Coordinates of C-alpha atoms in Angstrom, one line a residue:
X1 CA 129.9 151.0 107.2
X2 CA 128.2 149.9 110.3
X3 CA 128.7 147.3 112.7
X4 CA 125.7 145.4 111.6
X5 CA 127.1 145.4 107.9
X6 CA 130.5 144.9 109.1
X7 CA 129.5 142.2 111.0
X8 CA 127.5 140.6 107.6
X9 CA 130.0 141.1 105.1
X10 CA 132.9 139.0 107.9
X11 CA 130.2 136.3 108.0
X12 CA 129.5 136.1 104.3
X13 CA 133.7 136.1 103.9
X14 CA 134.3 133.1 106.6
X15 CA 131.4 131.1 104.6
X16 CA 132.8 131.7 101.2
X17 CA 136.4 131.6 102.1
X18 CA 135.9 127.7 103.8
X19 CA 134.3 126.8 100.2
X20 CA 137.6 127.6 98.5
X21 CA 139.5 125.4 101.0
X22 CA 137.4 122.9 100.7
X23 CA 137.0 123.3 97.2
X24 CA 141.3 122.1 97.0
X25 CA 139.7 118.6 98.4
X26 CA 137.6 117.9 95.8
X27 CA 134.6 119.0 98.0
X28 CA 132.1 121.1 95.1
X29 CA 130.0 123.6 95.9
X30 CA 127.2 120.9 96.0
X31 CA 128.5 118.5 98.7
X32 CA 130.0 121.7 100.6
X33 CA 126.5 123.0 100.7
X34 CA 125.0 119.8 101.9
X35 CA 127.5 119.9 104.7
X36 CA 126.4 123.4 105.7
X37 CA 123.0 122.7 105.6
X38 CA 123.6 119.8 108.3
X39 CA 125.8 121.3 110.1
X40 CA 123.6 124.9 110.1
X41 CA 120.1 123.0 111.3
X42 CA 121.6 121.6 114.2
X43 CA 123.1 124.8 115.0
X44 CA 120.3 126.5 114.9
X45 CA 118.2 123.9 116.9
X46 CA 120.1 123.9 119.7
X47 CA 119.9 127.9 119.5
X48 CA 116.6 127.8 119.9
X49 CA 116.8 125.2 122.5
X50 CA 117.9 127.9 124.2
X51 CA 117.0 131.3 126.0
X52 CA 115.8 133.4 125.4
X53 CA 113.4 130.9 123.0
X54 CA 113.3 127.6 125.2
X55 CA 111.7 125.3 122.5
X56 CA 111.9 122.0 123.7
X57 CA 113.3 119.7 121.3
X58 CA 114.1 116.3 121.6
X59 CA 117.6 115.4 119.9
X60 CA 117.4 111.5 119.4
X61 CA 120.1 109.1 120.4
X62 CA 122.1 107.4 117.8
X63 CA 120.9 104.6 116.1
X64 CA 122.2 101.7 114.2
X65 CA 122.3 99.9 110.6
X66 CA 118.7 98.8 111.5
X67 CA 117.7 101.8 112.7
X68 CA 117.6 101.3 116.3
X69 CA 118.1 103.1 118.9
X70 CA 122.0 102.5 120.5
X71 CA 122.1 102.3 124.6
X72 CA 123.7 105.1 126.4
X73 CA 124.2 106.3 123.3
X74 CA 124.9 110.2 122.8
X75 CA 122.1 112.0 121.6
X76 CA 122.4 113.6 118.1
X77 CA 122.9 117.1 118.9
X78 CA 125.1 120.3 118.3
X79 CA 126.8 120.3 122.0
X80 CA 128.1 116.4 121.6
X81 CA 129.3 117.0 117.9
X82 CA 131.6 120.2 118.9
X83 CA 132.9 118.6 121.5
X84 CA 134.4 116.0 119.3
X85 CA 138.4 115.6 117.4
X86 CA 139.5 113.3 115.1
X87 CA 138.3 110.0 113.9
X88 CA 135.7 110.3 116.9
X89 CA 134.4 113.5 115.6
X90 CA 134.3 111.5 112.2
X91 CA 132.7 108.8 113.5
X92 CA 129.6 110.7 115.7
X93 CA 129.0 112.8 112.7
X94 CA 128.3 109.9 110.2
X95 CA 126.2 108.4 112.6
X96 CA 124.4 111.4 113.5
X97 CA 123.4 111.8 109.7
X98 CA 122.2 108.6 109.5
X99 CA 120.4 108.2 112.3
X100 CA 118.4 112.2 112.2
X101 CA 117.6 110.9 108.2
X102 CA 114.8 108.8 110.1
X103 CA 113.3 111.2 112.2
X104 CA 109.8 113.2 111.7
X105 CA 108.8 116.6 110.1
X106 CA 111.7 119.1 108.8
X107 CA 114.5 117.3 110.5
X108 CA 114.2 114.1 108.7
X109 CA 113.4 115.9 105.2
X110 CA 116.7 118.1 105.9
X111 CA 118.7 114.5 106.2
X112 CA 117.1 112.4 103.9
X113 CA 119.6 110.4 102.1
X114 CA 122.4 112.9 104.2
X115 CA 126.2 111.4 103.7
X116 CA 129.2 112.7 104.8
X117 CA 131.7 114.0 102.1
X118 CA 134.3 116.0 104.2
X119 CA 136.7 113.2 104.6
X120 CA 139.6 115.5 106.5
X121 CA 138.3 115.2 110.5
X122 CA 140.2 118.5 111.0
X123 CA 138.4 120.6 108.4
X124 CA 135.2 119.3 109.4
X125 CA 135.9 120.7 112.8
X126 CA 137.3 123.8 111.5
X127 CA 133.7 123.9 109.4
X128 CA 132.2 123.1 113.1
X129 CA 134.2 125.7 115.0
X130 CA 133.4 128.5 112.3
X131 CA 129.6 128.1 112.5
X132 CA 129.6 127.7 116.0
X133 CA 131.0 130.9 117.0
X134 CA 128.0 132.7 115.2
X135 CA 124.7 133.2 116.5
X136 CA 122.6 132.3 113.6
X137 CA 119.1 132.7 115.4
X138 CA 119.5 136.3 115.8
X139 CA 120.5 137.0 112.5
X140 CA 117.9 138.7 110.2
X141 CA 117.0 136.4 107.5
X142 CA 118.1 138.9 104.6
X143 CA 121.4 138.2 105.7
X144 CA 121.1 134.0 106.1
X145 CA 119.3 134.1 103.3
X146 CA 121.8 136.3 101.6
X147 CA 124.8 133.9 102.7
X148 CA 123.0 130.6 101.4
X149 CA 121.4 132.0 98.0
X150 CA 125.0 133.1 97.0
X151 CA 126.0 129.3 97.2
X152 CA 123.1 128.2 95.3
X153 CA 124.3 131.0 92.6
X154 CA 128.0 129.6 93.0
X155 CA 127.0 126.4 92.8
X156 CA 124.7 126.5 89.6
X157 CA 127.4 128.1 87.6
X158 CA 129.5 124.7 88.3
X159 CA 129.0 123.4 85.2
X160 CA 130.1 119.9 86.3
X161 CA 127.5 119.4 88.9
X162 CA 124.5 120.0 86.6
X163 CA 122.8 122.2 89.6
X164 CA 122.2 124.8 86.8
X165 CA 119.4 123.1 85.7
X166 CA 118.0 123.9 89.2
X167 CA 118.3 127.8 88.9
X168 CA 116.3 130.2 87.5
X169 CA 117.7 133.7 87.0
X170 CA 116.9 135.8 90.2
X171 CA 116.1 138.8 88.1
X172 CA 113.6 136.8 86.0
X173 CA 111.7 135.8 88.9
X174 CA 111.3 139.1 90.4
X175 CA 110.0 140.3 87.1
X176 CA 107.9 137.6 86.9
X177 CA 106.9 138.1 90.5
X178 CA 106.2 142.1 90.2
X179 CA 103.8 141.2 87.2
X180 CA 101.6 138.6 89.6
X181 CA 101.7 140.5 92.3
X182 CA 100.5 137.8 94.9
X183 CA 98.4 138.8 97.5
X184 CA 98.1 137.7 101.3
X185 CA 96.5 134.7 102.4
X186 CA 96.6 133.6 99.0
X187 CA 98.0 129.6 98.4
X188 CA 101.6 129.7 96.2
X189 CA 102.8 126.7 94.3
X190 CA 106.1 125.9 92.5
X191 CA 105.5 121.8 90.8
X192 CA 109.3 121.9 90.4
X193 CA 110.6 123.9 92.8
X194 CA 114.5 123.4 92.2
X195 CA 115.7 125.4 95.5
X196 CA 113.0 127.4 95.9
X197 CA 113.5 130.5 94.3
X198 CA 109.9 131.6 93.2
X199 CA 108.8 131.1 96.8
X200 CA 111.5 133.7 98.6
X201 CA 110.8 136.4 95.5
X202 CA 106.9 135.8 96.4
X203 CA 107.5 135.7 100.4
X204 CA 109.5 139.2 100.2
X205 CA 106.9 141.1 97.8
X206 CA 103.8 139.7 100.4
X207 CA 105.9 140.8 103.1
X208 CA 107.7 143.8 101.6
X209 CA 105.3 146.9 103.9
X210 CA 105.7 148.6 100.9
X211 CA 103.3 146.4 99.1
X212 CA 101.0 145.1 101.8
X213 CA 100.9 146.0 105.8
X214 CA 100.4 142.4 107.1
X215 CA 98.2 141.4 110.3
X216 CA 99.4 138.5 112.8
X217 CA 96.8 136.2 110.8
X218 CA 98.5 137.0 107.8
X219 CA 101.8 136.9 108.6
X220 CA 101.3 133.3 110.9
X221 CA 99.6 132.6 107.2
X222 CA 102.6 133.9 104.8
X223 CA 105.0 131.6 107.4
X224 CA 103.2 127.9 107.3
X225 CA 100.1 127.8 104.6
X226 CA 101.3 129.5 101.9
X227 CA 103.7 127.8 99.8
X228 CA 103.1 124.5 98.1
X229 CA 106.2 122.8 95.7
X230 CA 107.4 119.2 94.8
X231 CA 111.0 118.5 94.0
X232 CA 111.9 114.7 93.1
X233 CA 116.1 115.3 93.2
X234 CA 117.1 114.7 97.4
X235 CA 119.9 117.0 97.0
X236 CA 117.8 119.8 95.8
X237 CA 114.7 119.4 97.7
X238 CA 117.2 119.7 100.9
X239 CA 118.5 122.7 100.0
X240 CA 114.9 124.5 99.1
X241 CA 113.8 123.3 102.7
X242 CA 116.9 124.7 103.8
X243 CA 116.6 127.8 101.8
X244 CA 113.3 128.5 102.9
X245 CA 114.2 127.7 106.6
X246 CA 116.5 130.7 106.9
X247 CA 114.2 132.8 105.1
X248 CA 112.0 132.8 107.9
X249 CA 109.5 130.2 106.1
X250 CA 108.4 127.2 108.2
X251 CA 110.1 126.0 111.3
X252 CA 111.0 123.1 113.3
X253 CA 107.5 121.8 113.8
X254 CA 106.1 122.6 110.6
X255 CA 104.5 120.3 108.3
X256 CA 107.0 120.0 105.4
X257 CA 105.3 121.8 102.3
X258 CA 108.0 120.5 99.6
X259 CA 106.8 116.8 98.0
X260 CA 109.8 114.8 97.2
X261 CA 106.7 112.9 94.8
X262 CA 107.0 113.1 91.1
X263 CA 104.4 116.1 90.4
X264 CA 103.0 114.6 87.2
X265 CA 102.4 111.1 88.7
X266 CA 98.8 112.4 89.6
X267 CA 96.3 114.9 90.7
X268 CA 97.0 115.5 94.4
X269 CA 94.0 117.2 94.8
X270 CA 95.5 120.6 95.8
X271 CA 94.3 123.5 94.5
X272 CA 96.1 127.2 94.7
X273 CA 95.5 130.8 93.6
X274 CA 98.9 131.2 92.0
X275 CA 101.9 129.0 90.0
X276 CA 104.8 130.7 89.5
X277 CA 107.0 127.5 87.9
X278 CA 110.1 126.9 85.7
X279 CA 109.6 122.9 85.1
X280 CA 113.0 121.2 84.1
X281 CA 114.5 121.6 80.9
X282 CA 114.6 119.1 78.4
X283 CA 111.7 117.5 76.4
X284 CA 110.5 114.1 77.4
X285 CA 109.9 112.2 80.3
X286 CA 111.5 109.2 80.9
X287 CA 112.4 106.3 83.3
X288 CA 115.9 104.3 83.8
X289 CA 115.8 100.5 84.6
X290 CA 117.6 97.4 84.5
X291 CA 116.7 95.2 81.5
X292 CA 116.7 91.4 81.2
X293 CA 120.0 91.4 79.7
X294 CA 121.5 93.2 83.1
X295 CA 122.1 96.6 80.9
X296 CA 120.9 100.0 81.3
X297 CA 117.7 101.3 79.1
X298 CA 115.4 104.1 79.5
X299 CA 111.8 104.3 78.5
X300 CA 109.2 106.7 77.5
X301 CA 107.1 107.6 80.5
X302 CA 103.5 109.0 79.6
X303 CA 101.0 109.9 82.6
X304 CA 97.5 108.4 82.3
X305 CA 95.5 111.0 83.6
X306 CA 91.6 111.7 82.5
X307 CA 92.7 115.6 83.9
X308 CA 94.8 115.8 81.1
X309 CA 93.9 116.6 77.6
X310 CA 96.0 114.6 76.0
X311 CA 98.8 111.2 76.6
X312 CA 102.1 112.2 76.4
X313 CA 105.8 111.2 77.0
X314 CA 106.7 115.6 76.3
X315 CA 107.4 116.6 79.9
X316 CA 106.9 119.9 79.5
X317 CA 103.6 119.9 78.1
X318 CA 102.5 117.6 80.6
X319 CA 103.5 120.1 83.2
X320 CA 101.3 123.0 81.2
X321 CA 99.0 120.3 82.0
X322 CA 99.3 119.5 85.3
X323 CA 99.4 123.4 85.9
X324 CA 96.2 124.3 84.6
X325 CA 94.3 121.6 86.7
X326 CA 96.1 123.1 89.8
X327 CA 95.0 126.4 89.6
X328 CA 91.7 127.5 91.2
X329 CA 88.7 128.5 89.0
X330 CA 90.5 131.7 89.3
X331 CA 93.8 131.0 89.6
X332 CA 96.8 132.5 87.8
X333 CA 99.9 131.0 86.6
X334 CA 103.5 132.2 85.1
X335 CA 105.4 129.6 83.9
X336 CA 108.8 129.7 82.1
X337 CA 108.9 127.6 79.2
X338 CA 111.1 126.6 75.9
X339 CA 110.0 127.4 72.1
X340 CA 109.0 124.1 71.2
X341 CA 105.8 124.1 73.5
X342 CA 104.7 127.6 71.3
X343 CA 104.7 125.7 67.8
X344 CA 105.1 121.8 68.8
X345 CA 102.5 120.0 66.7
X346 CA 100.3 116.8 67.2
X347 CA 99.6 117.4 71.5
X348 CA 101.9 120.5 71.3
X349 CA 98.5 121.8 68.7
X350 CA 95.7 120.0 71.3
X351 CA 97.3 121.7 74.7
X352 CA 97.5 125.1 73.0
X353 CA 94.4 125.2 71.8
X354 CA 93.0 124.4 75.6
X355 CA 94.9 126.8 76.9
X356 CA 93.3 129.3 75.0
X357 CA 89.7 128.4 75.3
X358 CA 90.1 127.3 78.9
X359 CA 92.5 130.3 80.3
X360 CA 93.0 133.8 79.6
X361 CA 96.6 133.5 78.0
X362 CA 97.3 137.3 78.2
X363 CA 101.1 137.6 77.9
X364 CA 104.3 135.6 76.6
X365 CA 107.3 137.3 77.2
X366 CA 110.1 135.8 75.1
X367 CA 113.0 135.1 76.2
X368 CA 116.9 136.0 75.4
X369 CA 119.6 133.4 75.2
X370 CA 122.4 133.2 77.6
X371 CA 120.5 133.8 80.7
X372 CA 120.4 130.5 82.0
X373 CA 123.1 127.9 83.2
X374 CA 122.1 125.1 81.0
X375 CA 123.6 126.1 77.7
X376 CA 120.9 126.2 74.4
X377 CA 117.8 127.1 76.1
X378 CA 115.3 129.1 74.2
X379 CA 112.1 130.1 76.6
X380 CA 109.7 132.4 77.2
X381 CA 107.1 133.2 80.1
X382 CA 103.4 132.1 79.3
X383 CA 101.4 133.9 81.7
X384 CA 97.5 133.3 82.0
X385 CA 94.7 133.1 83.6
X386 CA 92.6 130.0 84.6
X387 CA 88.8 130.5 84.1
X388 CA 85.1 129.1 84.9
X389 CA 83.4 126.3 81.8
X390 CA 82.9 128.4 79.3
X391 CA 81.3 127.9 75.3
X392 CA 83.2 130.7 74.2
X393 CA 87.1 131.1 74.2
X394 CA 88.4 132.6 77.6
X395 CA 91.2 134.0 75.3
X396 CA 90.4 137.4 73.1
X397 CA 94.4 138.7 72.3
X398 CA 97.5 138.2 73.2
X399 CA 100.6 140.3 74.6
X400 CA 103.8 139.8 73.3
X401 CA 107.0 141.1 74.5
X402 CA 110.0 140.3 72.2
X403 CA 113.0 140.4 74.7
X404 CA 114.9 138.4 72.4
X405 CA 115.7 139.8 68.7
X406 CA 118.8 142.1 69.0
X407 CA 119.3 141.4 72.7
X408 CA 122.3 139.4 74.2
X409 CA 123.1 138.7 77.8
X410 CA 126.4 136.7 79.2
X411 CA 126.2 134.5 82.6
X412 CA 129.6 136.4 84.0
X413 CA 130.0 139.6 81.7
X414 CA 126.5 140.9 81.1
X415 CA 124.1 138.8 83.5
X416 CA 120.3 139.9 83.3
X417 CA 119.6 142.3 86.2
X418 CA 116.0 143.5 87.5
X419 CA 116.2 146.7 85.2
X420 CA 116.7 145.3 82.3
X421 CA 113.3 143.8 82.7
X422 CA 111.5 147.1 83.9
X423 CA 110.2 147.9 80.6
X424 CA 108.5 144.8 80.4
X425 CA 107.2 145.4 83.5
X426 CA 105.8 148.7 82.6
X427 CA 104.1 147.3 79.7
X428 CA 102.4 144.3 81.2
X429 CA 100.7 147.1 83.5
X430 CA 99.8 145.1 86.7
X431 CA 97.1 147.5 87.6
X432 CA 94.9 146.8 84.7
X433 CA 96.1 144.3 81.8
X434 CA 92.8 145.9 80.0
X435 CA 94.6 149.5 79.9
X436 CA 97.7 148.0 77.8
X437 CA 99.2 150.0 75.0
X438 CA 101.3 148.4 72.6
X439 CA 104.4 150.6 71.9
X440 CA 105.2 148.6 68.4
X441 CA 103.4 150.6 65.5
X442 CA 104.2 149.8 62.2
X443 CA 105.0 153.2 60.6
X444 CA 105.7 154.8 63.6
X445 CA 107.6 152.4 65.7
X446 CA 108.0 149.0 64.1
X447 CA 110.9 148.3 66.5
X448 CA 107.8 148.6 69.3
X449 CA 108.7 145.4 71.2
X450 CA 105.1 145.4 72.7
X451 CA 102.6 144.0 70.2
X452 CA 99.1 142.9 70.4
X453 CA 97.4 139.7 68.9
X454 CA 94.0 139.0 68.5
X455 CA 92.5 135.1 69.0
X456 CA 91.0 134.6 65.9
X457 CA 94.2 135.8 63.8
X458 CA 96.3 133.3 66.0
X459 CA 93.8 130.2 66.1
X460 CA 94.4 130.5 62.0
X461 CA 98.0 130.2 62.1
X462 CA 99.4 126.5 61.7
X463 CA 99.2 124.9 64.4
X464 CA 98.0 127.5 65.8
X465 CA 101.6 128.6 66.6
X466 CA 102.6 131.4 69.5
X467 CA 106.3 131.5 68.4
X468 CA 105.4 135.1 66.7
X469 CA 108.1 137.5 65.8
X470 CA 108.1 140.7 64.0
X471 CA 111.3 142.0 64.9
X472 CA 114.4 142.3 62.2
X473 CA 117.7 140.5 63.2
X474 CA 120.1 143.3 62.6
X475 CA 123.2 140.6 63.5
X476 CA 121.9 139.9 59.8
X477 CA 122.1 142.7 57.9
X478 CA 124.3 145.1 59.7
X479 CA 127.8 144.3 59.3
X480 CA 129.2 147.2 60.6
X481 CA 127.2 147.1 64.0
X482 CA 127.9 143.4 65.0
X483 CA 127.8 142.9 68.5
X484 CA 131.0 141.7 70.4
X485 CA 133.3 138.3 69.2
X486 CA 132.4 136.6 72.8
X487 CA 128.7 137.6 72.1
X488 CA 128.3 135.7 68.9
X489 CA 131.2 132.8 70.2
X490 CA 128.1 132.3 72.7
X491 CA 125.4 132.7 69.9
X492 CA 126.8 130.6 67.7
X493 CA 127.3 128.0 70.8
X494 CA 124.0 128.6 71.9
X495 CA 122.3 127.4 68.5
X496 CA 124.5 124.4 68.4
X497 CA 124.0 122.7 71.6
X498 CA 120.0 123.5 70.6
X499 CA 120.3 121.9 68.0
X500 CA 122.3 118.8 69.4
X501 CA 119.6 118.5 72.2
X502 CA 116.8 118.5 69.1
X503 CA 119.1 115.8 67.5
X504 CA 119.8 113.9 70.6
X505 CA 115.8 113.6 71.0
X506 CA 115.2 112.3 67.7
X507 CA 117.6 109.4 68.1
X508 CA 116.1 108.6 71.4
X509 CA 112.6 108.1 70.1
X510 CA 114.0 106.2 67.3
X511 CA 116.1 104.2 69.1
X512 CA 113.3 103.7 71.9
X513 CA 110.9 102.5 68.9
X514 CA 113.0 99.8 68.0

């Protein structure tokens, strides 16, 4: 192994191993990645404050309550917070958050809302002293991205925090990412960007030299004017600057390209060539406030917008929405989203029907269960293709890929990986969509999981449902050949908690009705 690799894998070790102590405290993944993020900007700040890159940056004094600026103060920077012990140490570093949470561009978005949670003074130091000995600046950004993306991964499978909801499978990006194929100086958006996932699988495919041999202009491009996401949770939004940041996207002057708005609210005007989006689970949109009886309620919220097609309080159709009118006349989108946007009725019927007339909906890929972290999740990938007015249907057939019936997949014992996707990725056939062969056939192959369907035999179905599937369920019929206890234990799981969230929805709207 090499020095370089050596020196990689002792880093990774330090990083992980401090989690696990701190983990003993009551300090989750979460908080402990907050922490790092804080502690990692500054770090790197006054790195490149530094030869051999002598940026000059201005670290602010401390400020108080009101958000003043304290005489003779200490500035907030990485040489006075090392140089601290104890309660001081505790003391500077809660006022250093709160007083960098005001400041302008990336540093201020980084500590928005930023709190202390390591209550020990001499683990924070230790925290301090670990990242200090490390030059971060000069470490590629496979490797920092490497250490941070393994947290976000840790910290989504902790059930508690309800990160999970944040994280879509790596490998299901990439696939989803190999079958766009973005293309340089191109505009990226992500409308709920979690931490920023489908923007690093985009960045390394446009920068991968294998796939494109980028120019200064294009690069300088790829870095600051590419990517475009919203993310309304603080927490999150932090950690997909954060993640971007040491994946070599944006700096310290950069305009910050991650919304904390809500991306539904209204049409921001912004326009891109490509979406590549997994909008949050769960069906309808709602708002929390404090009624005249001092209790908790929540209420339906709908968005009034004359882009939309049609009011409504189902938050993921409003995001199918809200995608379309983002895209460019020639935009294309892939967007992972649950079952009951392919046969909803009522606006479910209205939005589909759009789509299809308005867009080129080419391919759905559906889904297996036990992919993601949130439990009960049943989704597939709508990709298509926005188009010019039209008086004729944009949409002529489409692709479906059934990567569902017969299929099982386990977070810890059999995660999806890239290659279980390459098939998929053969079939959609980048190149040319219009050179597709389907492999099902129903003499010859009727376990074909590639299967054709034209517009005018789907626009007759009811409600003109996409959930279309052709595939036998041999967990049904044979006995002999049933997959592993743990397998259907998950299955059977799976199908519940689906069916609670379906339930739970239904005694909202009836309660909320009232």
């Amino acid at each position: 192994m090499s020095n370089e690799a050596n020196n990689t894998s002792s880093i990774i070790s330090k990083v992980w191993s401090f989690c696990t102590i701190l983990k003993d405290d009551g300090v989750g993944y979460g908080d402990y990645l907050e922490q790092l993020t804080y502690l990692l900007f500054l770090k790197m700040a006054d790195e490149f404050s530094k030869p051999p890159y002598n940026r000059s940056y201005n670290f602010p004094k401390l400020k108080n309550e009101r958000n003043e600026e304290i005489e003779d103060s200490e500035a907030c920077s990485w040489e006075n917070l090392k140089d601290k012990r104890g309660a001081e140490l505790e003391s500077f570093y809660t006022a250093l958050l709160r007083s960098l949470s005001s400041e302008k561009g990336i540093m201020g978005q980084i500590f928005t809302k930023s709190q202390n949670k390591i209550q020990d003074p001499a683990k924070l130091y230790k925290l301090i002293d670990m990242i200090d000995k490390e030059q971060w600046s000069m470490m590629g950004a496979d490797v920092k991205g490497k250490i941070y993306e393994g947290l976000l991964e840790k910290n989504a499978e902790d059930t508690k925090s309800g990160a999970g909801q944040y994280f879509t499978p790596r490998a299901l990006i990439r696939a989803m990412v190999e079958c766009m194929r973005p293309e340089p100086m191109k505009m990226i958006a992500d409308p709920a960007c979690g931490t920023g996932g489908f923007f690093l699988a985009a960045y390394d495919f446009i920068a991968n030299p294998k796939n494109y041999s980028l120019d200064r202009e294009q690069k300088e491009f790829l870095k600051h004017k590419t990517f475009y996401g919203n993310e309304i949770v603080a927490s999150t939004r932090r950690m997909a600057l954060m993640n971007l940041f040491l994946h070599n996207i944006g700096d310290f002057e950069s305009d910050n390209f991650i919304s904390p708005a809500d991306a539904l609210i209204s049409d921001s005007g912004l326009r891109v060539d490509y979406i590549l989006a997994n909008p949050p689970f769960g069906k309808k949109s709602s708002m929390t406030f404090t009624n005249d009886d001092g209790e908790q309620d929540t209420e339906d919220l709908t968005y009034n917008r004359q882009d939309f097609w049609v009011t409504t309080s189902n938050k993921q159709l409003n995001f199918v929405q809200h995608i379309r009118t983002m895209l460019k006349s020639d935009g294309k989108a892939a967007v992972v989203l649950p079952d009951n946007v392919l046969f909803e009725g009522g606006a479910g019927e209205t939005i589909r029907k759009k789509i299809l007339e308005t867009t080129n909906l080419h391919t759905i890929l559906r889904l297996p269960t036990g992919i993601f972290y949130k439990q009960g999740v049943k989704a597939n990938v709508l990709f298509f293709d926005n188009k010019r007015a039209s008086k004729d249907p944009w949409t002529k057939d489409i692709w479906f890929f059934d990567f569902r019936t017969n299929i099982h997949f386990t977070l810890k014992k059999n995660p999806l990986k890239l290659e279980d996707l390459s098939e998929f990725i053969t079939c959609y056939n980048a190149d040319n969509i219009h050179k597709r062969k389907e492999t099902y056939h129903a003499e010859t192959n009727p376990e074909g999981r590639w299967r054709k369907f034209i517009y005018d035999d789907i626009i007759a179905r009811d409600k003109t449902s996409l959930d279309i599937t052709w595939l036998k369920d041999k967990s049904l019929t044979d006995l002999d050949n049933l997959p592993d206890p743990d397998v259907l234990a998950n299955d059977i799981i799976e199908n519940l908690e689906s069916g609670i969230e379906s339930f739970r929805e239904i005694m909202l709207s009836i309660n909320l009705g009232k």
